[in-house]
CSV table of C-alpha atoms in Angstrom, one decimal:
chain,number,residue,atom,x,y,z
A,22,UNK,CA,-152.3,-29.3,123.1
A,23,UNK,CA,-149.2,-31.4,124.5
A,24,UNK,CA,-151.0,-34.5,123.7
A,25,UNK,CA,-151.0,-33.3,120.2
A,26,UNK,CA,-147.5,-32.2,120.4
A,27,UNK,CA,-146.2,-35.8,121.9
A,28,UNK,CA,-148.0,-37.3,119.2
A,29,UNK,CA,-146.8,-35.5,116.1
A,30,UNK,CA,-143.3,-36.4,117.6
A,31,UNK,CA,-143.8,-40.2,117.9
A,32,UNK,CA,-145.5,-40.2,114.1
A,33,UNK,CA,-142.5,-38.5,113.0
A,34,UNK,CA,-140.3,-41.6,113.9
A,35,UNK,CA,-136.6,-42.4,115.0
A,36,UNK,CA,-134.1,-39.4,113.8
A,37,UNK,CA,-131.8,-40.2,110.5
A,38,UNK,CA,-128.0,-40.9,112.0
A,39,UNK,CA,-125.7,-38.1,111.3
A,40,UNK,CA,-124.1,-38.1,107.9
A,41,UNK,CA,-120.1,-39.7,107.6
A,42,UNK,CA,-119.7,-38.3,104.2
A,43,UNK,CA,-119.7,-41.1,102.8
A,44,UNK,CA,-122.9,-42.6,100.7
A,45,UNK,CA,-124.3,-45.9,101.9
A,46,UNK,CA,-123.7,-48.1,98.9
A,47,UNK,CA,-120.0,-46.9,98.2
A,48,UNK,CA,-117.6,-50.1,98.3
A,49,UNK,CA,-115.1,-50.2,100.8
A,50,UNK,CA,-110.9,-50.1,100.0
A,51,UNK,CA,-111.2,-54.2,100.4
A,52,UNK,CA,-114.1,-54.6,97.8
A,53,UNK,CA,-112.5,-52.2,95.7
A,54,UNK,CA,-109.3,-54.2,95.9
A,55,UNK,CA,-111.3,-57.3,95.3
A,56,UNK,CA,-112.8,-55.7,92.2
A,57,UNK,CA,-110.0,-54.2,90.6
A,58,UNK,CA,-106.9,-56.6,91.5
A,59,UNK,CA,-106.5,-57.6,88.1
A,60,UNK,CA,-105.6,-53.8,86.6
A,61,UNK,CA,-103.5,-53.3,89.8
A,62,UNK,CA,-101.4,-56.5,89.0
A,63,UNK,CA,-101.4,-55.1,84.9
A,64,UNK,CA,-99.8,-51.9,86.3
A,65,UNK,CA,-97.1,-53.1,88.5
A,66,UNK,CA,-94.5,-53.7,86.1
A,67,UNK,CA,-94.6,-49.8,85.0
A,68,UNK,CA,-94.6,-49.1,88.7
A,69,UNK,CA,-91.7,-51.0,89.5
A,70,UNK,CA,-90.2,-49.1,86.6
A,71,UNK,CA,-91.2,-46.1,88.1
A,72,UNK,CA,-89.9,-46.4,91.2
A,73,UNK,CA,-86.9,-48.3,90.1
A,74,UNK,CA,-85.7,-44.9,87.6
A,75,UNK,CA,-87.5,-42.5,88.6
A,76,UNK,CA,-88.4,-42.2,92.7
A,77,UNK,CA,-85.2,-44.1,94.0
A,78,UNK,CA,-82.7,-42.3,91.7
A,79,UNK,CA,-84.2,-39.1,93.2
A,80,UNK,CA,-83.1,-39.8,96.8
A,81,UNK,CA,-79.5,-39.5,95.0
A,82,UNK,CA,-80.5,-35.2,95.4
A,83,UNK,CA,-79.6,-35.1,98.6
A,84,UNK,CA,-75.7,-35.0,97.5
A,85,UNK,CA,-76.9,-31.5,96.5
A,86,UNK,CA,-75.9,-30.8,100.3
A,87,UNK,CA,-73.3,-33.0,100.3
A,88,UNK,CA,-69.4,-31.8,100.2
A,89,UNK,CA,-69.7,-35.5,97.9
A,90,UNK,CA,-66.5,-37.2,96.8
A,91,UNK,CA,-67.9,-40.3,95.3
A,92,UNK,CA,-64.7,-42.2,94.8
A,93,UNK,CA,-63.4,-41.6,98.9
A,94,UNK,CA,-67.0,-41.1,101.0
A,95,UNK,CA,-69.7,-41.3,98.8
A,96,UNK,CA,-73.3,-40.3,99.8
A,97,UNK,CA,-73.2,-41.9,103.2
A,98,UNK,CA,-69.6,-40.8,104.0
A,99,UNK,CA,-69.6,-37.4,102.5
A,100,UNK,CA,-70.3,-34.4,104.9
A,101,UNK,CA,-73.2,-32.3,105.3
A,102,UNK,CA,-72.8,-28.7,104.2
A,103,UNK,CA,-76.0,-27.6,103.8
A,104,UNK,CA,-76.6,-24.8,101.3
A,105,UNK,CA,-73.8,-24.1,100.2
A,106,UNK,CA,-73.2,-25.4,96.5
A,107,UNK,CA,-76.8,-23.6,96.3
A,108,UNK,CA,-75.3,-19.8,97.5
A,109,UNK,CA,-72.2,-20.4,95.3
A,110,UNK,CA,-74.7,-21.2,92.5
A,111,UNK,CA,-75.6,-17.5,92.7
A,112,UNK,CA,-72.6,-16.2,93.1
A,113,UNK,CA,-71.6,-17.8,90.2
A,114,UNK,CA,-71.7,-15.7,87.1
A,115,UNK,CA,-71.8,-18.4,84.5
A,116,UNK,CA,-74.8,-19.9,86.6
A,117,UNK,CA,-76.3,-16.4,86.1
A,118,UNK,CA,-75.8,-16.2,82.9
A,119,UNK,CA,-76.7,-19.7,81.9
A,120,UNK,CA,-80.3,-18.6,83.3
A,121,UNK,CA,-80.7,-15.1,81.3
A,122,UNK,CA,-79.8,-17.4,78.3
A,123,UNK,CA,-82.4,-20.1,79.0
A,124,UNK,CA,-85.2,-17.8,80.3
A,125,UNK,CA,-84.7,-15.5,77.1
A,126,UNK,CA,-84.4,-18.4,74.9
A,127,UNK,CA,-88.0,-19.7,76.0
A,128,UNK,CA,-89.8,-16.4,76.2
A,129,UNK,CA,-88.3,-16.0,72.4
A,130,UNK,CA,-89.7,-18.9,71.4
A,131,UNK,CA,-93.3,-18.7,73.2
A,132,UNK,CA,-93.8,-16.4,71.3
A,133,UNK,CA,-92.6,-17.3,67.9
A,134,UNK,CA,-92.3,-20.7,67.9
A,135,UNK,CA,-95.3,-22.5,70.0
A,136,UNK,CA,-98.0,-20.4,67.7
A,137,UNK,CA,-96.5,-22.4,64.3
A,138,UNK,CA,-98.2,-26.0,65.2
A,139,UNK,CA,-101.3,-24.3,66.1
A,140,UNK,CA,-100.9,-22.8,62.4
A,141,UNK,CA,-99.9,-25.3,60.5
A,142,UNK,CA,-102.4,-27.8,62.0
A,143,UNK,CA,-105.4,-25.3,61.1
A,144,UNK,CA,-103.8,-25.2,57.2
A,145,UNK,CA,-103.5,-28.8,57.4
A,146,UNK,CA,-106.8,-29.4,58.4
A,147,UNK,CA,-108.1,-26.9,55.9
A,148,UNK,CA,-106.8,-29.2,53.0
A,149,UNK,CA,-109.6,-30.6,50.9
A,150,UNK,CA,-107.8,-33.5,49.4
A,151,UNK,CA,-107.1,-36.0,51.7
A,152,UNK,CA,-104.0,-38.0,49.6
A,153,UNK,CA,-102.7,-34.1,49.3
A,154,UNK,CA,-103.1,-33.8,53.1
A,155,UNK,CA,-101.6,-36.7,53.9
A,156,UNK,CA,-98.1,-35.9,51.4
A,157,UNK,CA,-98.2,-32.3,53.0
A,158,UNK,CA,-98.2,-34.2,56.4
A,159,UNK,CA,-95.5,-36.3,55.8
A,160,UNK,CA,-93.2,-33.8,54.7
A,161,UNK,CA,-93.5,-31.9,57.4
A,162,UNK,CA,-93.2,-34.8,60.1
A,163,UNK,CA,-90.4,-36.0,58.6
A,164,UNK,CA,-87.6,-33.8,60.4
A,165,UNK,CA,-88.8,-34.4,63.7
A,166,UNK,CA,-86.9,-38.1,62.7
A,167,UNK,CA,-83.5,-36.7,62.0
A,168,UNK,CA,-80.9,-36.0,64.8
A,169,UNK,CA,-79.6,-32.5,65.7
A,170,UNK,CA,-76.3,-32.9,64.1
A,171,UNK,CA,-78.3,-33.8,60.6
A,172,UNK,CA,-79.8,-31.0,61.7
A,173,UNK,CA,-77.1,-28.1,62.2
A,174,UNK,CA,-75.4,-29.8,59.2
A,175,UNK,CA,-78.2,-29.3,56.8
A,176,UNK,CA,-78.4,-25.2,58.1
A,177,UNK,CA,-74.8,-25.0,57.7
A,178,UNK,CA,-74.8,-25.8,53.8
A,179,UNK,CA,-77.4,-23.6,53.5
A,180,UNK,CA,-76.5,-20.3,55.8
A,181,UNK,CA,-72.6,-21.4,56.5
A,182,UNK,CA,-70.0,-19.1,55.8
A,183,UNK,CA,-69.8,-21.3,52.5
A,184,UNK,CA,-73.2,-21.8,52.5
A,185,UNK,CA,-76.0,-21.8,49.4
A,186,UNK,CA,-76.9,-18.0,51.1
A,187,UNK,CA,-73.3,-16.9,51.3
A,188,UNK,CA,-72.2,-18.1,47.7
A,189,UNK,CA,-75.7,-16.4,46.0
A,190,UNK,CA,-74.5,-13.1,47.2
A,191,UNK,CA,-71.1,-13.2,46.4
A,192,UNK,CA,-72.2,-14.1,42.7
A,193,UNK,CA,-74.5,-10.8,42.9
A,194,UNK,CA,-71.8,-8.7,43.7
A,195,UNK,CA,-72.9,-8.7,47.8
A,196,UNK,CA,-70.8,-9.7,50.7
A,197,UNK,CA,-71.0,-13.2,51.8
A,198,UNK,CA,-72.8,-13.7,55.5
A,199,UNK,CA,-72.2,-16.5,57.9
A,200,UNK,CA,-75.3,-16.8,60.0
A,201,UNK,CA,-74.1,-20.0,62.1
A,202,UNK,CA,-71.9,-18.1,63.9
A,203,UNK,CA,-73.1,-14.6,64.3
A,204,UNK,CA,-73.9,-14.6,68.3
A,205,UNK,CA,-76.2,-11.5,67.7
A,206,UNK,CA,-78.6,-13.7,65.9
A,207,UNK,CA,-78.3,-17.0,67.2
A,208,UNK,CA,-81.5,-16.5,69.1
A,209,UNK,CA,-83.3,-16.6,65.5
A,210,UNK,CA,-81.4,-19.1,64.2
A,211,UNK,CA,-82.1,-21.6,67.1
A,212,UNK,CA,-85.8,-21.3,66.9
A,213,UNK,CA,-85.3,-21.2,62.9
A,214,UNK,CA,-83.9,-24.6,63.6
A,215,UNK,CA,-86.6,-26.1,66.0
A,216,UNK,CA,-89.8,-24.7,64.1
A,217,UNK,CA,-88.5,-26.4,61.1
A,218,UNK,CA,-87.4,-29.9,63.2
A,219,UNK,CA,-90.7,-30.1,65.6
A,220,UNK,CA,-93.6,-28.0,64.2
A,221,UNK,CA,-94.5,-30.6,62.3
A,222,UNK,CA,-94.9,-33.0,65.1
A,223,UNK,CA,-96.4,-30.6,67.5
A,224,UNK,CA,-99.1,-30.4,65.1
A,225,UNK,CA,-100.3,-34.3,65.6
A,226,UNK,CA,-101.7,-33.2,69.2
A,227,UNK,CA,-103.7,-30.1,67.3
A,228,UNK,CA,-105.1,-32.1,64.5
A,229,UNK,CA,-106.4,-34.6,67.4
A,230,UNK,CA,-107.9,-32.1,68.8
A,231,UNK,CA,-109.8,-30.6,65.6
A,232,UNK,CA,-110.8,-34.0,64.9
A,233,UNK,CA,-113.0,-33.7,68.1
A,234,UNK,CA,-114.7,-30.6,67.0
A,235,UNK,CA,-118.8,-30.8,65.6
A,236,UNK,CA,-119.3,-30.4,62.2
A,237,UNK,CA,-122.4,-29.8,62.4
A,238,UNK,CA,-120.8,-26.4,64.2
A,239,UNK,CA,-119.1,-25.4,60.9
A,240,UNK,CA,-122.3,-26.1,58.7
A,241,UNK,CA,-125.1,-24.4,61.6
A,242,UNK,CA,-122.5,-21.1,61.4
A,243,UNK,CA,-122.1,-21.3,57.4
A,244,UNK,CA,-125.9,-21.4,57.0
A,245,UNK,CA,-126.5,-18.3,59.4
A,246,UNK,CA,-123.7,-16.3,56.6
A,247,UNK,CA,-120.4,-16.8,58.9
A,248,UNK,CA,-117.5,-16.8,56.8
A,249,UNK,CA,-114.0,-19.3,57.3
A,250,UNK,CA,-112.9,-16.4,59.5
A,251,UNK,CA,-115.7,-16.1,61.6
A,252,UNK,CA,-116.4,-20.5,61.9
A,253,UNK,CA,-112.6,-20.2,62.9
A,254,UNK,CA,-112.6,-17.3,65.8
A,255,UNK,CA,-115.7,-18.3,67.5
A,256,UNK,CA,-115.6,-22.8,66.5
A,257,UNK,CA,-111.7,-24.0,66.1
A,258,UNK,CA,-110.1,-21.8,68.2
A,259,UNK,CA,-112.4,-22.2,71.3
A,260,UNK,CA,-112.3,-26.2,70.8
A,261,UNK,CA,-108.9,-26.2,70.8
A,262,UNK,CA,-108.4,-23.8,73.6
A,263,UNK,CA,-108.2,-26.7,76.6
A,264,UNK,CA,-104.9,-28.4,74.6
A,265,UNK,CA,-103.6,-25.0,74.0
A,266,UNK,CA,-103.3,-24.2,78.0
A,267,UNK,CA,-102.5,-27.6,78.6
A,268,UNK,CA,-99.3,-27.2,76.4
A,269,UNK,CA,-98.6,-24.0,77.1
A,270,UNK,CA,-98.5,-24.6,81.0
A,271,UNK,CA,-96.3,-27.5,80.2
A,272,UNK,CA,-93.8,-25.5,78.4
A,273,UNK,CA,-93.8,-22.7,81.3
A,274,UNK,CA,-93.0,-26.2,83.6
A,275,UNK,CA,-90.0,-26.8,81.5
A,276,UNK,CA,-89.2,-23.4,80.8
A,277,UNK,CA,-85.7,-23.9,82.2
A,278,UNK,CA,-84.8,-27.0,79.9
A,279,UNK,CA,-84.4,-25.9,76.4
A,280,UNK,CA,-82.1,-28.5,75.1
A,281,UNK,CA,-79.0,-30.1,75.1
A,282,UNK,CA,-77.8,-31.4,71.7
A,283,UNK,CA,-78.3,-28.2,69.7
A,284,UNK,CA,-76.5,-25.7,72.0
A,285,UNK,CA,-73.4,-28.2,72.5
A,286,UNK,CA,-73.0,-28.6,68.5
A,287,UNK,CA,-72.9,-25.4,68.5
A,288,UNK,CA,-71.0,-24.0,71.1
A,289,UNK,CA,-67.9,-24.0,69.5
A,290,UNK,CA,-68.7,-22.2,66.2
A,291,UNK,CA,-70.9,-18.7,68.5
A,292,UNK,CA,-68.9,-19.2,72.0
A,293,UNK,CA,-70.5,-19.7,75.5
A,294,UNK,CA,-71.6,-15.7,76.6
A,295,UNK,CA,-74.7,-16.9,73.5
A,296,UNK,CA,-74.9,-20.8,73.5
A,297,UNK,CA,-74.7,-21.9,77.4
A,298,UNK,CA,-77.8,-22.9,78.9
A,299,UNK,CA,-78.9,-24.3,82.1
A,300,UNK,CA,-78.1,-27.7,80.7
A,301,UNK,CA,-74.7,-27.5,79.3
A,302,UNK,CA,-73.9,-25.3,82.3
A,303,UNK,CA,-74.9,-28.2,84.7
A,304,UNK,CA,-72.4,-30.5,82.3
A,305,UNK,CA,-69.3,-28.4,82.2
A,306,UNK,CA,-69.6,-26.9,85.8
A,307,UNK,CA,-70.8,-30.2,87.0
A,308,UNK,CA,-69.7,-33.5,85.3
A,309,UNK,CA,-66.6,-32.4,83.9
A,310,UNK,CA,-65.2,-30.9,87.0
A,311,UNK,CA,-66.3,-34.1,88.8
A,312,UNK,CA,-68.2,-31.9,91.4
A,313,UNK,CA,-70.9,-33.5,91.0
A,314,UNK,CA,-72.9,-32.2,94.2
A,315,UNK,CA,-72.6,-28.4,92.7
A,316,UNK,CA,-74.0,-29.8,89.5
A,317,UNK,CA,-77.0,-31.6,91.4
A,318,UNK,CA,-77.8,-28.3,93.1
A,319,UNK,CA,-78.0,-26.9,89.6
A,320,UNK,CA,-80.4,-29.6,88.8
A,321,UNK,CA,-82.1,-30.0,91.9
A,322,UNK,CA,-83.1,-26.0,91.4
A,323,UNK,CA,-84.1,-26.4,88.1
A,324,UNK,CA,-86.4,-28.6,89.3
A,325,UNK,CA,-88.2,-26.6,91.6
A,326,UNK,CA,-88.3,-24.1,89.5
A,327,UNK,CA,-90.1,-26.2,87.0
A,328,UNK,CA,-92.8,-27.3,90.0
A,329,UNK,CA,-93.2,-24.0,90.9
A,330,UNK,CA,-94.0,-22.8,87.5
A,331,UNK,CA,-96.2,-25.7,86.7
A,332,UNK,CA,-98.2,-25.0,89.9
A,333,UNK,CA,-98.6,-21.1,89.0
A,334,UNK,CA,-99.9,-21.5,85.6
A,335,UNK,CA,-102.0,-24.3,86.5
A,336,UNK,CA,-103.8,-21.7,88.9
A,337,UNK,CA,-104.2,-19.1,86.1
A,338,UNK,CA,-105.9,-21.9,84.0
A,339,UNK,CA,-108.4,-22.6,86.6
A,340,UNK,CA,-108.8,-18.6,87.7
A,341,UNK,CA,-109.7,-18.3,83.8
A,342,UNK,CA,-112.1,-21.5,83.9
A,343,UNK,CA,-110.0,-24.2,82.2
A,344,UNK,CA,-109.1,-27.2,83.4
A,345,UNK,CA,-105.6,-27.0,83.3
A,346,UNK,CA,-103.0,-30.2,84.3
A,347,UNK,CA,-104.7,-31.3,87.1
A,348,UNK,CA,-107.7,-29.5,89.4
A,349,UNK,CA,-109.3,-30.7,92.8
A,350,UNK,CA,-112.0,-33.2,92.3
């Protein structure tokens, strides 16, 4: 019986090594260095550009902590006061203000404004007639192209205190309204503003995406009796459901910039309590006081903020089985 036993364990042979992890023929840092040199090389100018605008001018934050004079000390000279720009930040009512502004502005217009590209894309891609399509396209890509002061100009001829609006009622007997500078409605009338400037453009990214979908979907669902309803709840929507997170936890990422342009043309004719924003608080509290390490706290916390966000809704993707941003490979 042990002779049996010693020879089963010599037929079985020398035991495998222990496993590194790693499989056998995977190259090693040098060969893949070797192998891919040239793309390396092709992406070094962006990198340098990178770190030349975007990594080095970020070591500039830490005058966020910084009591900075920049014409006396600057950064190496100025003295180290920890957090305090950050706790007068929240002691600051316009600060606090500036946020309630900004965080209402983008809830408002999560709701009604980053539905619209989804819904014009859909009608656009619904259009038969492709030279039809493609006028309907351009007219509505076309105000993405013009700046914000075209922009307010064009709303102010047309809901202006002496606007076409205005001027229509008074010539039906009805009291004249000026909408660009009611601050109860401003809210509307910003959105109004960026649905008709950038829907049109957030609908390329859609129709990209549509262009990906099967037909052969559409025509397997029309032969088993689904109607353009149906094809579109259970066929468009679900392929264009991956884009539609991505965006959306992009937006919550930027949730705290909502412009700069539009509220600062504007400030004047609705007053700050309605128009100031995390961004033109950063710029009046910030560059035109010349304390500039109160306004990079500002900024530094809005970014955070953003990372934060990103980072949360990126985890709600995944806990509901998208992809998201980015996921562990």
């Amino acid at each position: 019986m042990g002779t049996v036993t010693t020879r089963r364990r010599r037929s079985a042979g020398p035991t495998a090594p222990p496993s590194t992890g790693t499989k056998p023929n995977d190259p090693t840092w040098r060969a893949k260095l070797r192998r891919d040199w040239p793309l390396l090389v092709m992406n070094l100018p962006m990198l340098l550009v990178v770190v030349a605008f975007w990594w080095a001018p970020a070591l500039g934050n830490v005058i966020a902590f910084q009591d900075y004079n920049p014409y006396t000390d600057g950064i190496l000279g100025s003295p180290i006061i920890g957090f305090t720009n950050f706790a007068l930040l929240f002691e600051d009512p316009q600060f606090i203000r500036a946020i309630t502004n900004t965080l209402s502005i983008t809830a408002f217009q999560l709701v009604f404004y980053f539905p619209v590209p989804i819904m014009l894309a859909l009608l656009l891609n619904s259009i038969v007639s492709a030279r039809l399509r493609a006028f309907v396209q351009g007219v509505v890509y076309m105000p993405f192209f013009f700046s914000w002061v075209l922009v307010i100009a064009i709303f102010q001829q047309m809901f202006g205190g002496a606007g076409l609006l205005a001027q229509t009622l008074r010539q039906n007997g009805y009291e004249g309204v000026d909408l660009m500078t009611n601050s109860d409605t401003f809210i509307l009338l910003l959105t109004s503003q960026t649905i008709w400037k950038d829907a049109g453009w957030g609908a390329i990214i859609f129709l990209a995406a549509l262009s990906t979908i099967d037909p052969n979907l559409y025509e397997a669902a029309a032969v088993d009796g689904a109607r353009r309803w149906r094809r579109m709840w259970h066929i468009t929507l679900p392929g264009l459901r991956p884009v539609i997170v991505l965006l959306l936890i992009l937006r919550l990422g930027d949730a705290l910039n909502v412009g700069f342009e539009q509220f600062m043309l504007q400030r004047s004719a609705v007053g700050s309590e309605a128009s100031e924003v995390f961004d033109t608080f950063v710029y009046w509290s910030g560059i035109r006081t010349g304390d500039l390490g109160y306004g990079a706290a500002a900024g530094l916390f809005k970014g955070v903020v953003g990372l934060l966000l990103i980072i949360a809704a990126n985890r709600v993707a995944h806990a509901f089985g998208e992809r998201g941003v980015y996921s562990r490979s």
